[in-house]
PDB file of C-alpha atoms in Angstrom:
ATOM      1  CA  MET A   5      57.100 152.926-117.769  1.00 57.00           C
ATOM      2  CA  GLY A   6      54.710 149.956-118.026  1.00 67.00           C
ATOM      3  CA  LEU A   7      57.522 147.436-117.520  1.00 65.00           C
ATOM      4  CA  CYS A   8      58.750 149.275-114.455  1.00 75.00           C
ATOM      5  CA  ASN A   9      55.263 149.244-112.959  1.00 78.00           C
ATOM      6  CA  ALA A  10      54.931 145.518-113.694  1.00 76.00           C
ATOM      7  CA  GLY A  11      58.279 144.890-112.016  1.00 71.00           C
ATOM      8  CA  LEU A  12      57.254 146.880-108.956  1.00 76.00           C
ATOM      9  CA  LYS A  13      53.964 144.961-108.768  1.00 75.00           C
ATOM     10  CA  ILE A  14      55.865 141.654-108.745  1.00 68.00           C
ATOM     11  CA  VAL A  15      58.162 142.902-105.976  1.00 70.00           C
ATOM     12  CA  ASP A  16      55.111 144.011-103.971  1.00 72.00           C
ATOM     13  CA  GLU A  17      53.534 140.555-104.335  1.00 68.00           C
ATOM     14  CA  LEU A  18      56.744 138.798-103.276  1.00 65.00           C
ATOM     15  CA  GLU A  19      57.092 141.033-100.236  1.00 70.00           C
ATOM     16  CA  ALA A  20      53.451 140.433 -99.257  1.00 72.00           C
ATOM     17  CA  SER A  21      53.745 136.641 -99.248  1.00 74.00           C
ATOM     18  CA  ASP A  22      56.477 134.036 -99.427  1.00 86.00           C
ATOM     19  CA  GLU A  23      54.006 131.380-100.623  1.00 90.00           C
ATOM     20  CA  ARG A  24      55.554 131.132-104.110  1.00 89.00           C
ATOM     21  CA  VAL A  25      59.065 130.806-102.745  1.00 90.00           C
ATOM     22  CA  LYS A  26      57.946 128.060-100.346  1.00 94.00           C
ATOM     23  CA  LYS A  27      56.166 126.249-103.197  1.00 96.00           C
ATOM     24  CA  LEU A  28      59.277 126.541-105.374  1.00 95.00           C
ATOM     25  CA  TRP A  29      61.449 124.951-102.687  1.00 96.00           C
ATOM     26  CA  ASP A  30      58.819 122.287-101.996  1.00 97.00           C
ATOM     27  CA  ASN A  31      58.743 121.364-105.691  1.00 98.00           C
ATOM     28  CA  ALA A  32      62.531 121.370-105.989  1.00 97.00           C
ATOM     29  CA  THR A  33      62.958 119.197-102.902  1.00 97.00           C
ATOM     30  CA  TYR A  34      60.267 116.819-104.151  1.00 98.00           C
ATOM     31  CA  LEU A  35      61.913 116.225-107.542  1.00 98.00           C
ATOM     32  CA  GLN A  36      65.472 116.196-106.230  1.00 98.00           C
ATOM     33  CA  THR A  37      64.501 113.596-103.623  1.00 98.00           C
ATOM     34  CA  LYS A  38      62.900 111.407-106.302  1.00 98.00           C
ATOM     35  CA  PHE A  39      66.129 111.461-108.299  1.00 98.00           C
ATOM     36  CA  THR A  40      68.417 110.713-105.366  1.00 98.00           C
ATOM     37  CA  GLU A  41      66.157 108.007-103.927  1.00 98.00           C
ATOM     38  CA  GLY A  42      66.044 106.466-107.410  1.00 97.00           C
ATOM     39  CA  GLY A  43      69.837 106.242-107.373  1.00 97.00           C
ATOM     40  CA  TYR A  44      70.517 109.084-109.806  1.00 97.00           C
ATOM     41  CA  SER A  45      73.076 111.821-109.225  1.00 97.00           C
ATOM     42  CA  ILE A  46      72.072 115.471-109.025  1.00 97.00           C
ATOM     43  CA  GLY A  47      75.455 116.617-107.757  1.00 95.00           C
ATOM     44  CA  ASN A  48      75.590 118.964-104.796  1.00 94.00           C
ATOM     45  CA  THR A  49      72.909 121.405-105.862  1.00 94.00           C
ATOM     46  CA  MET A  50      71.795 123.898-103.251  1.00 94.00           C
ATOM     47  CA  THR A  51      69.210 125.635-105.438  1.00 95.00           C
ATOM     48  CA  PRO A  52      65.938 124.745-107.153  1.00 95.00           C
ATOM     49  CA  ILE A  53      67.909 124.440-110.410  1.00 96.00           C
ATOM     50  CA  THR A  54      68.256 120.678-110.642  1.00 97.00           C
ATOM     51  CA  PRO A  55      71.143 119.078-112.513  1.00 97.00           C
ATOM     52  CA  PHE A  56      70.855 115.454-113.625  1.00 98.00           C
ATOM     53  CA  MET A  57      74.295 113.981-114.200  1.00 98.00           C
ATOM     54  CA  VAL A  58      74.633 112.242-117.548  1.00 97.00           C
ATOM     55  CA  GLY A  59      78.386 111.918-118.162  1.00 95.00           C
ATOM     56  CA  SER A  60      79.077 112.221-121.879  1.00 96.00           C
ATOM     57  CA  GLU A  61      78.346 115.317-123.901  1.00 97.00           C
ATOM     58  CA  GLU A  62      76.724 113.211-126.625  1.00 97.00           C
ATOM     59  CA  LYS A  63      74.312 111.599-124.162  1.00 97.00           C
ATOM     60  CA  ALA A  64      73.415 114.965-122.628  1.00 98.00           C
ATOM     61  CA  THR A  65      72.526 116.479-125.997  1.00 98.00           C
ATOM     62  CA  THR A  66      70.661 113.348-127.116  1.00 98.00           C
ATOM     63  CA  LEU A  67      68.712 113.202-123.846  1.00 98.00           C
ATOM     64  CA  THR A  68      67.818 116.874-124.244  1.00 98.00           C
ATOM     65  CA  LYS A  69      66.399 116.170-127.720  1.00 98.00           C
ATOM     66  CA  MET A  70      64.492 113.099-126.514  1.00 98.00           C
ATOM     67  CA  LEU A  71      62.889 115.045-123.684  1.00 98.00           C
ATOM     68  CA  PHE A  72      62.039 117.970-125.973  1.00 98.00           C
ATOM     69  CA  GLU A  73      60.149 115.529-128.207  1.00 97.00           C
ATOM     70  CA  GLU A  74      58.068 114.658-125.128  1.00 96.00           C
ATOM     71  CA  GLY A  75      57.384 118.312-124.356  1.00 95.00           C
ATOM     72  CA  ILE A  76      59.949 118.639-121.567  1.00 96.00           C
ATOM     73  CA  LEU A  77      62.421 121.493-121.874  1.00 96.00           C
ATOM     74  CA  VAL A  78      65.820 120.986-120.256  1.00 97.00           C
ATOM     75  CA  SER A  79      69.219 122.512-120.959  1.00 97.00           C
ATOM     76  CA  PRO A  80      72.309 120.431-121.706  1.00 98.00           C
ATOM     77  CA  ILE A  81      75.359 121.554-119.761  1.00 97.00           C
ATOM     78  CA  ILE A  82      78.440 120.290-121.582  1.00 97.00           C
ATOM     79  CA  TYR A  83      82.142 120.989-122.074  1.00 96.00           C
ATOM     80  CA  PRO A  84      83.563 123.659-121.805  1.00 95.00           C
ATOM     81  CA  THR A  85      80.982 124.799-119.224  1.00 96.00           C
ATOM     82  CA  VAL A  86      81.770 121.654-117.219  1.00 96.00           C
ATOM     83  CA  ALA A  87      84.723 119.271-117.454  1.00 96.00           C
ATOM     84  CA  LYS A  88      84.705 116.652-120.218  1.00 96.00           C
ATOM     85  CA  GLY A  89      82.800 113.586-119.099  1.00 96.00           C
ATOM     86  CA  LYS A  90      80.807 115.583-116.504  1.00 97.00           C
ATOM     87  CA  ALA A  91      77.923 116.625-118.769  1.00 98.00           C
ATOM     88  CA  ARG A  92      74.465 116.999-117.306  1.00 98.00           C
ATOM     89  CA  ILE A  93      71.035 118.293-118.117  1.00 98.00           C
ATOM     90  CA  ARG A  94      69.522 121.102-116.108  1.00 98.00           C
ATOM     91  CA  LEU A  95      65.891 121.089-115.035  1.00 97.00           C
ATOM     92  CA  MET A  96      64.325 124.400-114.081  1.00 96.00           C
ATOM     93  CA  ILE A  97      61.670 123.837-111.427  1.00 95.00           C
ATOM     94  CA  SER A  98      59.037 126.486-110.766  1.00 95.00           C
ATOM     95  CA  SER A  99      56.401 127.170-108.153  1.00 95.00           C
ATOM     96  CA  VAL A 100      53.611 126.563-110.656  1.00 96.00           C
ATOM     97  CA  HIS A 101      54.601 122.998-111.519  1.00 97.00           C
ATOM     98  CA  SER A 102      52.182 120.403-110.169  1.00 97.00           C
ATOM     99  CA  LYS A 103      53.328 117.164-108.526  1.00 97.00           C
ATOM    100  CA  GLU A 104      51.877 115.355-111.557  1.00 97.00           C
ATOM    101  CA  GLN A 105      54.076 117.417-113.883  1.00 97.00           C
ATOM    102  CA  LEU A 106      57.121 116.766-111.721  1.00 98.00           C
ATOM    103  CA  ASP A 107      56.330 113.034-111.665  1.00 98.00           C
ATOM    104  CA  ALA A 108      55.951 113.016-115.463  1.00 97.00           C
ATOM    105  CA  ALA A 109      59.267 114.849-115.869  1.00 98.00           C
ATOM    106  CA  TYR A 110      60.987 112.411-113.518  1.00 98.00           C
ATOM    107  CA  GLU A 111      59.607 109.402-115.368  1.00 98.00           C
ATOM    108  CA  ALA A 112      60.576 110.811-118.769  1.00 98.00           C
ATOM    109  CA  VAL A 113      64.109 111.714-117.681  1.00 98.00           C
ATOM    110  CA  VAL A 114      64.723 108.317-116.090  1.00 98.00           C
ATOM    111  CA  ARG A 115      63.134 106.324-118.934  1.00 98.00           C
ATOM    112  CA  ASN A 116      65.085 108.139-121.645  1.00 98.00           C
ATOM    113  CA  TYR A 117      68.330 108.145-119.664  1.00 98.00           C
ATOM    114  CA  ASN A 118      68.031 104.394-119.163  1.00 97.00           C
ATOM    115  CA  LEU A 119      67.337 103.902-122.896  1.00 97.00           C
ATOM    116  CA  LEU A 120      70.591 105.712-123.667  1.00 95.00           C
ATOM    117  CA  ASN A 121      72.527 103.515-121.264  1.00 92.00           C
ATOM    118  CA  ASN A 122      71.216 100.110-122.394  1.00 86.00           C
TER     119      ASN A 122
END
């Protein structure tokens, strides 16, 4: 019963205010814009879930490990979930991320991605 009550409380909070949803979209737009303005591909995402196109499966899994070592959790999306050569990492943005955290994630993704490609 406790879990049900917790779930109902969350629904009540979401119905009372859309502040968290607005913050989520603000954060997603902020990071996605940084990637696209930096010349990186995020595909055609229409959600706060942000893909970062990597290409090879090996690079996607290596980049995931590199970011994990820096305290950034991303998910590699590789074949057979996507076509061979279309691998990506997936960043999960939330409403509680600060701009500083998003900036740090951006810098880590770009720095490590560029290391893999040089």
